[in-house]
PDB file of C-alpha atoms in Angstrom:
ATOM      1  CA  MET A  18      -1.257-212.250 -40.820  1.00 39.00           C
ATOM      2  CA  ALA A  19       1.326-209.617 -41.324  1.00 49.00           C
ATOM      3  CA  LYS A  20       3.136-208.908 -44.500  1.00 49.00           C
ATOM      4  CA  THR A  21       5.973-206.410 -45.097  1.00 51.00           C
ATOM      5  CA  GLY A  22       7.682-204.924 -48.101  1.00 55.00           C
ATOM      6  CA  THR A  23       8.593-201.854 -50.133  1.00 62.00           C
ATOM      7  CA  THR A  24       6.218-200.872 -52.892  1.00 79.00           C
ATOM      8  CA  THR A  25       2.968-199.285 -53.111  1.00 82.00           C
ATOM      9  CA  GLN A  26       1.770-202.181 -55.256  1.00 86.00           C
ATOM     10  CA  GLY A  27       3.095-204.512 -52.544  1.00 87.00           C
ATOM     11  CA  LEU A  28       1.055-202.948 -49.837  1.00 91.00           C
ATOM     12  CA  ARG A  29      -2.212-202.991 -51.772  1.00 92.00           C
ATOM     13  CA  ALA A  30      -1.489-206.794 -52.449  1.00 90.00           C
ATOM     14  CA  ALA A  31      -0.808-207.496 -48.813  1.00 88.00           C
ATOM     15  CA  ILE A  32      -3.904-205.701 -47.703  1.00 93.00           C
ATOM     16  CA  GLU A  33      -5.982-207.632 -50.107  1.00 92.00           C
ATOM     17  CA  ARG A  34      -4.362-210.855 -49.036  1.00 88.00           C
ATOM     18  CA  SER A  35      -5.287-210.158 -45.366  1.00 87.00           C
ATOM     19  CA  GLY A  36      -9.038-210.467 -46.540  1.00 88.00           C
ATOM     20  CA  TYR A  37     -10.193-207.815 -44.081  1.00 89.00           C
ATOM     21  CA  TYR A  38     -12.445-205.385 -45.778  1.00 93.00           C
ATOM     22  CA  PRO A  39      -9.528-204.627 -48.435  1.00 95.00           C
ATOM     23  CA  ALA A  40     -11.316-201.851 -50.447  1.00 95.00           C
ATOM     24  CA  LEU A  41     -11.804-199.910 -47.204  1.00 96.00           C
ATOM     25  CA  VAL A  42      -8.561-200.589 -45.700  1.00 96.00           C
ATOM     26  CA  ALA A  43      -6.527-199.838 -48.812  1.00 96.00           C
ATOM     27  CA  GLU A  44      -8.532-196.700 -49.558  1.00 96.00           C
ATOM     28  CA  ALA A  45      -7.746-195.250 -46.186  1.00 97.00           C
ATOM     29  CA  VAL A  46      -4.062-196.041 -46.170  1.00 97.00           C
ATOM     30  CA  GLU A  47      -3.618-194.974 -49.752  1.00 95.00           C
ATOM     31  CA  ALA A  48      -4.953-191.620 -48.923  1.00 96.00           C
ATOM     32  CA  ALA A  49      -2.708-191.214 -45.963  1.00 96.00           C
ATOM     33  CA  VAL A  50       0.511-192.111 -48.166  1.00 96.00           C
ATOM     34  CA  GLY A  51      -0.616-189.956 -50.970  1.00 93.00           C
ATOM     35  CA  GLY A  52       2.028-189.429 -53.674  1.00 91.00           C
ATOM     36  CA  GLU A  53       4.800-190.590 -51.409  1.00 94.00           C
ATOM     37  CA  ALA A  54       7.047-193.773 -52.166  1.00 93.00           C
ATOM     38  CA  VAL A  55       6.469-196.513 -49.753  1.00 94.00           C
ATOM     39  CA  ALA A  56       9.662-197.555 -47.888  1.00 93.00           C
ATOM     40  CA  SER A  57       8.424-200.486 -45.939  1.00 92.00           C
ATOM     41  CA  TYR A  58       5.049-201.618 -44.350  1.00 91.00           C
ATOM     42  CA  LEU A  59       3.522-204.222 -41.972  1.00 92.00           C
ATOM     43  CA  VAL A  60      -0.281-205.515 -42.124  1.00 91.00           C
ATOM     44  CA  HIS A  61      -1.269-207.249 -39.239  1.00 91.00           C
ATOM     45  CA  GLN A  62      -4.516-208.645 -38.558  1.00 87.00           C
ATOM     46  CA  GLU A  63      -5.896-209.677 -35.300  1.00 84.00           C
ATOM     47  CA  THR A  64      -8.962-211.634 -34.109  1.00 76.00           C
ATOM     48  CA  THR A  65     -10.156-211.196 -30.597  1.00 73.00           C
ATOM     49  CA  PHE A  66     -13.086-212.644 -28.581  1.00 75.00           C
ATOM     50  CA  ASP A  67     -15.402-210.390 -26.699  1.00 71.00           C
ATOM     51  CA  ALA A  68     -18.208-212.165 -24.815  1.00 72.00           C
ATOM     52  CA  ASN A  69     -20.123-214.335 -27.441  1.00 74.00           C
ATOM     53  CA  GLU A  70     -18.474-212.180 -30.408  1.00 74.00           C
ATOM     54  CA  VAL A  71     -15.584-212.726 -32.583  1.00 75.00           C
ATOM     55  CA  ARG A  72     -13.998-209.520 -33.533  1.00 78.00           C
ATOM     56  CA  ARG A  73     -11.272-208.694 -36.108  1.00 84.00           C
ATOM     57  CA  HIS A  74      -8.960-205.655 -36.290  1.00 89.00           C
ATOM     58  CA  VAL A  75      -6.234-204.865 -38.790  1.00 93.00           C
ATOM     59  CA  THR A  76      -3.452-202.445 -38.213  1.00 95.00           C
ATOM     60  CA  VAL A  77      -1.395-201.488 -41.162  1.00 96.00           C
ATOM     61  CA  LEU A  78       1.909-199.694 -40.542  1.00 96.00           C
ATOM     62  CA  VAL A  79       3.559-197.725 -43.379  1.00 96.00           C
ATOM     63  CA  LEU A  80       7.076-195.990 -43.557  1.00 96.00           C
ATOM     64  CA  THR A  81       7.528-193.439 -46.357  1.00 95.00           C
ATOM     65  CA  GLY A  82      10.790-191.118 -46.608  1.00 93.00           C
ATOM     66  CA  THR A  83       9.327-188.635 -44.486  1.00 95.00           C
ATOM     67  CA  ARG A  84       6.492-190.223 -42.244  1.00 96.00           C
ATOM     68  CA  PHE A  85       5.109-193.181 -40.224  1.00 97.00           C
ATOM     69  CA  ILE A  86       1.397-193.668 -41.010  1.00 97.00           C
ATOM     70  CA  VAL A  87      -0.564-196.025 -38.691  1.00 96.00           C
ATOM     71  CA  SER A  88      -4.043-197.333 -39.865  1.00 96.00           C
ATOM     72  CA  HIS A  89      -6.426-199.307 -37.676  1.00 95.00           C
ATOM     73  CA  THR A  90      -9.787-200.889 -38.725  1.00 95.00           C
ATOM     74  CA  ASP A  91     -12.107-202.630 -36.517  1.00 91.00           C
ATOM     75  CA  GLU A  92     -15.676-204.050 -37.055  1.00 88.00           C
ATOM     76  CA  GLN A  93     -18.505-203.501 -34.925  1.00 83.00           C
ATOM     77  CA  PRO A  94     -21.700-205.349 -34.475  1.00 82.00           C
ATOM     78  CA  ALA A  95     -25.116-203.825 -35.006  1.00 83.00           C
ATOM     79  CA  ASP A  96     -25.970-201.432 -32.074  1.00 85.00           C
ATOM     80  CA  GLY A  97     -28.103-198.460 -30.922  1.00 85.00           C
ATOM     81  CA  THR A  98     -26.332-196.029 -33.332  1.00 86.00           C
ATOM     82  CA  SER A  99     -26.474-198.567 -36.217  1.00 87.00           C
ATOM     83  CA  PRO A 100     -28.950-201.182 -37.329  1.00 90.00           C
ATOM     84  CA  SER A 101     -26.398-203.083 -39.308  1.00 92.00           C
ATOM     85  CA  PRO A 102     -22.781-204.156 -38.395  1.00 88.00           C
ATOM     86  CA  TYR A 103     -20.238-201.440 -39.371  1.00 89.00           C
ATOM     87  CA  ALA A 104     -16.595-200.881 -39.479  1.00 91.00           C
ATOM     88  CA  THR A 105     -14.535-197.950 -38.545  1.00 92.00           C
ATOM     89  CA  THR A 106     -11.109-197.135 -40.019  1.00 95.00           C
ATOM     90  CA  SER A 107      -8.681-194.234 -38.976  1.00 95.00           C
ATOM     91  CA  THR A 108      -5.226-193.171 -40.161  1.00 96.00           C
ATOM     92  CA  GLU A 109      -2.636-191.197 -38.266  1.00 95.00           C
ATOM     93  CA  SER A 110       0.525-189.614 -39.982  1.00 95.00           C
ATOM     94  CA  VAL A 111       3.485-188.868 -38.033  1.00 95.00           C
ATOM     95  CA  ALA A 112       6.269-187.035 -39.143  1.00 95.00           C
ATOM     96  CA  LEU A 113       9.584-189.229 -38.493  1.00 95.00           C
ATOM     97  CA  GLU A 114      11.382-186.498 -36.489  1.00 94.00           C
ATOM     98  CA  ARG A 115       8.535-186.773 -34.101  1.00 92.00           C
ATOM     99  CA  ILE A 116       9.295-190.529 -33.400  1.00 93.00           C
ATOM    100  CA  SER A 117      10.761-190.757 -29.949  1.00 89.00           C
ATOM    101  CA  SER A 118      11.207-194.157 -29.558  1.00 89.00           C
ATOM    102  CA  VAL A 119      11.089-197.645 -31.162  1.00 93.00           C
ATOM    103  CA  VAL A 120      11.155-200.484 -28.783  1.00 93.00           C
ATOM    104  CA  VAL A 121      11.499-204.018 -29.819  1.00 96.00           C
ATOM    105  CA  SER A 122      11.039-206.644 -27.232  1.00 96.00           C
ATOM    106  CA  ARG A 123      11.904-210.062 -28.192  1.00 96.00           C
ATOM    107  CA  VAL A 124      11.016-213.294 -26.144  1.00 96.00           C
ATOM    108  CA  VAL A 125      13.395-216.155 -26.636  1.00 95.00           C
ATOM    109  CA  ALA A 126      13.039-219.719 -25.669  1.00 92.00           C
ATOM    110  CA  ASN A 127      15.814-221.461 -23.971  1.00 93.00           C
ATOM    111  CA  PRO A 128      18.243-218.463 -23.772  1.00 94.00           C
ATOM    112  CA  GLU A 129      21.214-220.453 -22.405  1.00 95.00           C
ATOM    113  CA  SER A 130      21.622-222.015 -25.742  1.00 95.00           C
ATOM    114  CA  TYR A 131      20.413-218.924 -28.057  1.00 94.00           C
ATOM    115  CA  THR A 132      22.241-218.836 -31.328  1.00 94.00           C
ATOM    116  CA  PRO A 133      22.503-215.476 -33.031  1.00 93.00           C
ATOM    117  CA  GLY A 134      19.906-215.289 -35.630  1.00 90.00           C
ATOM    118  CA  THR A 135      17.612-217.553 -34.210  1.00 93.00           C
ATOM    119  CA  LEU A 136      14.009-216.177 -34.513  1.00 95.00           C
ATOM    120  CA  PRO A 137      12.319-215.201 -31.325  1.00 96.00           C
ATOM    121  CA  ARG A 138       8.947-216.700 -30.597  1.00 96.00           C
ATOM    122  CA  GLU A 139       7.293-213.499 -29.767  1.00 96.00           C
ATOM    123  CA  VAL A 140       8.070-209.751 -30.794  1.00 96.00           C
ATOM    124  CA  VAL A 141       6.272-206.711 -29.224  1.00 95.00           C
ATOM    125  CA  LEU A 142       7.028-203.520 -31.211  1.00 95.00           C
ATOM    126  CA  THR A 143       6.211-200.216 -29.396  1.00 92.00           C
ATOM    127  CA  ILE A 144       6.424-197.133 -30.993  1.00 93.00           C
ATOM    128  CA  GLY A 145       6.222-193.724 -29.319  1.00 90.00           C
ATOM    129  CA  TRP A 146       5.757-190.003 -30.770  1.00 89.00           C
ATOM    130  CA  GLY A 147       4.217-188.362 -27.769  1.00 77.00           C
ATOM    131  CA  ALA A 148       0.423-188.582 -28.406  1.00 65.00           C
ATOM    132  CA  VAL A 149       0.105-190.894 -25.448  1.00 58.00           C
ATOM    133  CA  ASN A 150       2.081-191.211 -22.401  1.00 59.00           C
ATOM    134  CA  ARG A 151       1.606-193.403 -19.506  1.00 61.00           C
ATOM    135  CA  ILE A 152       2.427-192.381 -15.844  1.00 70.00           C
ATOM    136  CA  ASP A 153       2.783-195.300 -13.382  1.00 68.00           C
ATOM    137  CA  LEU A 154       3.358-193.889  -9.854  1.00 71.00           C
ATOM    138  CA  GLU A 155       3.842-195.511  -6.603  1.00 77.00           C
ATOM    139  CA  PRO A 156       4.768-194.321  -3.042  1.00 79.00           C
ATOM    140  CA  ALA A 157       8.641-193.567  -2.531  1.00 78.00           C
ATOM    141  CA  ALA A 158      10.419-195.279   0.288  1.00 81.00           C
ATOM    142  CA  CYS A 159      13.816-195.111   1.865  1.00 82.00           C
ATOM    143  CA  GLY A 160      15.708-198.118   3.148  1.00 79.00           C
ATOM    144  CA  ASP A 161      14.878-197.601   6.757  1.00 83.00           C
ATOM    145  CA  PRO A 162      12.230-200.183   7.664  1.00 83.00           C
ATOM    146  CA  ASN A 163      11.071-198.002  10.509  1.00 85.00           C
ATOM    147  CA  CYS A 164      10.749-194.772   8.749  1.00 84.00           C
ATOM    148  CA  GLU A 165       7.362-193.240   8.985  1.00 82.00           C
ATOM    149  CA  ALA A 166       8.298-190.102   6.764  1.00 83.00           C
ATOM    150  CA  ASP A 167       6.392-189.308   3.838  1.00 83.00           C
ATOM    151  CA  HIS A 168       8.775-189.467   0.589  1.00 79.00           C
ATOM    152  CA  GLY A 169       6.299-188.598  -1.782  1.00 80.00           C
ATOM    153  CA  TYR A 170       5.981-190.427  -5.235  1.00 79.00           C
ATOM    154  CA  THR A 171       8.260-192.101  -7.508  1.00 77.00           C
ATOM    155  CA  GLY A 172       7.345-193.332 -10.997  1.00 72.00           C
ATOM    156  CA  SER A 173       8.201-193.391 -14.514  1.00 65.00           C
ATOM    157  CA  SER A 174       6.536-191.925 -17.583  1.00 62.00           C
ATOM    158  CA  THR A 175       6.416-193.954 -20.791  1.00 59.00           C
ATOM    159  CA  ALA A 176       5.538-193.117 -24.467  1.00 55.00           C
ATOM    160  CA  ASP A 177       3.097-195.850 -25.334  1.00 59.00           C
ATOM    161  CA  ASP A 178       1.343-194.708 -28.531  1.00 81.00           C
ATOM    162  CA  LEU A 179       1.160-198.011 -30.441  1.00 89.00           C
ATOM    163  CA  SER A 180       2.145-201.472 -29.600  1.00 90.00           C
ATOM    164  CA  LEU A 181       1.785-204.364 -31.672  1.00 92.00           C
ATOM    165  CA  ARG A 182       2.379-208.069 -30.577  1.00 94.00           C
ATOM    166  CA  VAL A 183       3.158-210.971 -33.131  1.00 93.00           C
ATOM    167  CA  SER A 184       4.296-214.533 -32.037  1.00 93.00           C
ATOM    168  CA  GLU A 185       5.493-217.496 -33.874  1.00 93.00           C
ATOM    169  CA  ALA A 186       2.719-219.708 -32.509  1.00 92.00           C
ATOM    170  CA  GLY A 187      -0.106-217.147 -33.162  1.00 87.00           C
ATOM    171  CA  ASP A 188       0.768-215.488 -36.463  1.00 85.00           C
ATOM    172  CA  GLY A 189       3.757-217.768 -37.951  1.00 87.00           C
ATOM    173  CA  PRO A 190       7.427-217.307 -38.076  1.00 91.00           C
ATOM    174  CA  ASP A 191       7.348-215.308 -41.424  1.00 86.00           C
ATOM    175  CA  THR A 192       5.239-212.508 -39.463  1.00 83.00           C
ATOM    176  CA  VAL A 193       7.769-212.535 -36.800  1.00 89.00           C
ATOM    177  CA  ARG A 194      10.430-211.974 -39.223  1.00 91.00           C
ATOM    178  CA  GLN A 195       8.450-209.363 -41.077  1.00 87.00           C
ATOM    179  CA  ALA A 196       7.917-207.457 -37.814  1.00 93.00           C
ATOM    180  CA  LEU A 197      11.579-207.399 -37.223  1.00 94.00           C
ATOM    181  CA  THR A 198      12.155-206.083 -40.610  1.00 93.00           C
ATOM    182  CA  PHE A 199       9.734-203.154 -40.400  1.00 95.00           C
ATOM    183  CA  ALA A 200      11.086-202.277 -36.927  1.00 96.00           C
ATOM    184  CA  GLN A 201      14.391-202.274 -38.259  1.00 95.00           C
ATOM    185  CA  ALA A 202      13.687-200.123 -41.222  1.00 95.00           C
ATOM    186  CA  LEU A 203      11.469-197.744 -39.026  1.00 96.00           C
ATOM    187  CA  SER A 204      14.671-197.383 -36.555  1.00 95.00           C
ATOM    188  CA  GLU A 205      17.118-196.584 -39.538  1.00 94.00           C
ATOM    189  CA  ALA A 206      14.772-194.018 -40.727  1.00 94.00           C
ATOM    190  CA  THR A 207      14.206-192.405 -37.479  1.00 92.00           C
ATOM    191  CA  VAL A 208      17.940-192.184 -37.026  1.00 89.00           C
ATOM    192  CA  ALA A 209      18.268-190.656 -40.404  1.00 86.00           C
ATOM    193  CA  SER A 210      15.435-187.987 -39.959  1.00 81.00           C
ATOM    194  CA  MET A 211      17.432-186.798 -36.758  1.00 76.00           C
ATOM    195  CA  THR A 212      20.821-186.757 -38.398  1.00 74.00           C
ATOM    196  CA  GLY A 213      19.446-185.011 -41.345  1.00 64.00           C
ATOM    197  CA  ARG A 214      20.605-187.816 -43.787  1.00 54.00           C
TER     198      ARG A 214
END
């Protein structure tokens, strides 16, 4: 379930509606936001299946006038470190000028008959700020099929700090719409931070 909006009270209400340890999640997020006004937010709950267990995870994205805040909360079963189930929550605060990329990937059914404004069936929001980079390498080659020379390696480096996927089938059309709204707000804030507006 994802919710987006523009007020601190709305953020708290969206966290409570998610039903996922709302007191814990709200306290962590509110501490990270501090006294800043909330410009936009997105609350996304994800359920995963791990062997014989069902695990829940919630991601809260918050945009303020100066920062992008991301919070993750996961539940864990009892294990060798804890005799009872527990949850871990973390927050990261990133200055807007550190955001290096906001990538929105849209999956659209029947692209030959696409009408502008039609909601994608899936959206993947990838945000990079330099904390995590992925490098994909492969042997380089030339166009000569008989060449046996070593051409070294070629590859790409991708900023991949956060990737969040929402789909119409799994999360509902409102969630897809809300993810797009948050992505647009973050993109606009990132541009504004670079141009000093």
